[in-house]
């Protein structure tokens, strides 16, 4: 007790950084997204040969063609993600059920794409709130998918009402284990969770390759795939084909609400946020940093595991190699975009889901590679992480971060 | 003060724990070698190692020995070393003996796998060296950045960018210009990492993630849009650096074909490791750079320009990663494919940690990781009775164990990850 002459209560630089991001203004967020989209359009234009051909005619033709390329790119993105209003009108007037479903397909497909993003974004956000950087979401998604799939096909004879939650729980536990290990190492030995989660990612990739080739391979298939899960483990689909919109979306929303309650309405959530905001201060207040770190990493991994299980139980029904393709890394960007708040995470997950699903259509229709979305996301992430860039471009005044104090708990009660 | 006190306890505790854990590991390996590898064969079985790597112009005689007696002897060596480590401890030499034990373990494992048949040991070791090149260079890139206090998890993204740029430029000009362009592309990515993390004080891991996502997206986008299409194939034909058979040295039995018959990247990598070791630990520049990474405030007080030093280091680190990236296209595959670096940047990062932020340690770790990589690729041909996926996991597992402080106590630069802010007077 007498050693309290000089308590170290300063938050470290990571904590300050997260604090600033969580409190940056909505204008910066909006401008970051807009700037990213403008630069993406610019990229689509400058990599199109039509524009250079038009520049040879005249300067204005070049500019005009460039704008046209950017416009057609984004309109393909829009109709690919939300739907073509003309088609919807015709389909509704025609009254054919299949045509109507086809017209509404893009919109619901975007919601399907958003679902794993919600889980993944929540996973990263929970980590950030506890001052932990979980780069291992991608690996945790794989493990969650692996355990979820296993529960889906290996266990049979259960009614759906038990089987679905059980398979989701298995997915959660698989991911939670993958998050727990780096959490434990961080808490007990101080080993950086950043490096360990990266390592765990690659271990997860190799491990799932092994499982798909070996113990979990469907013997009737030539390529490495797991057996198809039992019908009782499939998440309920609200519409008939081709719409794949399933119960998982609402489960994701419910989980987001639960995380909101956990973080902002419970004592444990308060401890978690205190450790995250200022671990030294939390230690002086008598909170157990060790338990918070371990549990937060396990929870974070579990949420990521749910993303994986959800994809298998709701969309793919079986596990194939490399099924996730980058959900985990995108989740880092969208958690920061959503200011590590469940409501923000859901909103940015919707944005990313619409972008991704639209980009897939755009690739088919406009021939623009889907990877333009990664570029967009990287740009948005850079602008979110360095708000000073946005402030410089748009001559915004330095927001009085500390005074304004956005009341984050004011959202949605 | 309380902190210091508890640190001392941790130090003491770890020192003793480490001695015992290491001793236990040595003994466990001794038992493993004896009971599994030596006794796992019939008493009179022979191991044949083929000593002529593929593509070598001259041939060398095979190495044949009785598996059982050789391995029993090696198990005895491990046992003695383990007992000494457990009782007295090798102190500072522990890591060197750990390396020796690792070599014994691997040798025994291979002898066991090849017993009763034959294995191309020279070919395996030659591929090990090749596989270690990008890992070493990636690790050196990490060292350059992290010794100055900037975390670089963007090695992978820098490599990808440089691989792409060098392919296109080399296709249009020649290999050397292509290599140079890749290095410059890496420098640009390093500069971006610097601007984000030094000027804008973005968290360095997030800045690295930005670069990784961006580089993955951009190279895949441009690759799909142009160089993978048949109309643009001429942009994806950079050619490759030829193999150089070093006169005289390549004729040394065993070592010659493994070490001295490669393309220029292998020799340049060894050269860079030596140069960087000297530069880091024996020049004023190295001392300044390390002081910036350890205690920027003190360095600043002594008149070192912290910001400038960090920029230079991070750009040099980018150039190194860029050089590593050009290896994939100009030194290995001769064309660009999407995501061709396949996570090697992260293994390079792991090699850096395992090598304790030290160039020589990093090349050692890279050779070990490269060996597992080579073994994983050829596991089915070599009849290795372990799934190749598990061999592929080894680098990551080893790194995690090292980070946990059980085997070696890694020492990361103290100011790593912290943006430097000059205090106003």
mmCIF file of C-alpha atoms in Angstrom, chain A residues 26 42 52 169 201 213-214 220 285 294 378 394:
data_model
loop_
_atom_site.group_PDB
_atom_site.id
_atom_site.type_symbol
_atom_site.label_atom_id
_atom_site.label_comp_id
_atom_site.label_asym_id
_atom_site.label_seq_id
_atom_site.Cartn_x
_atom_site.Cartn_y
_atom_site.Cartn_z
ATOM 1 C CA UNK A 26 -19.326 10.558 -37.806
ATOM 2 C CA UNK A 42 -10.631 6.422 -60.024
ATOM 3 C CA UNK A 52 -6.956 5.938 -72.781
ATOM 4 C CA UNK A 169 -22.385 -24.135 -29.937
ATOM 5 C CA UNK A 201 -4.216 -18.606 -38.246
ATOM 6 C CA UNK A 213 -8.062 -34.492 -46.594
ATOM 7 C CA UNK A 214 -8.099 -37.009 -43.783
ATOM 8 C CA UNK A 220 -17.620 -40.715 -51.655
ATOM 9 C CA UNK A 285 -8.808 -0.503 -9.283
ATOM 10 C CA UNK A 294 -8.385 -14.763 -21.244
ATOM 11 C CA UNK A 378 -7.956 -0.934 -47.245
ATOM 12 C CA UNK A 394 -11.421 18.324 -46.436
#
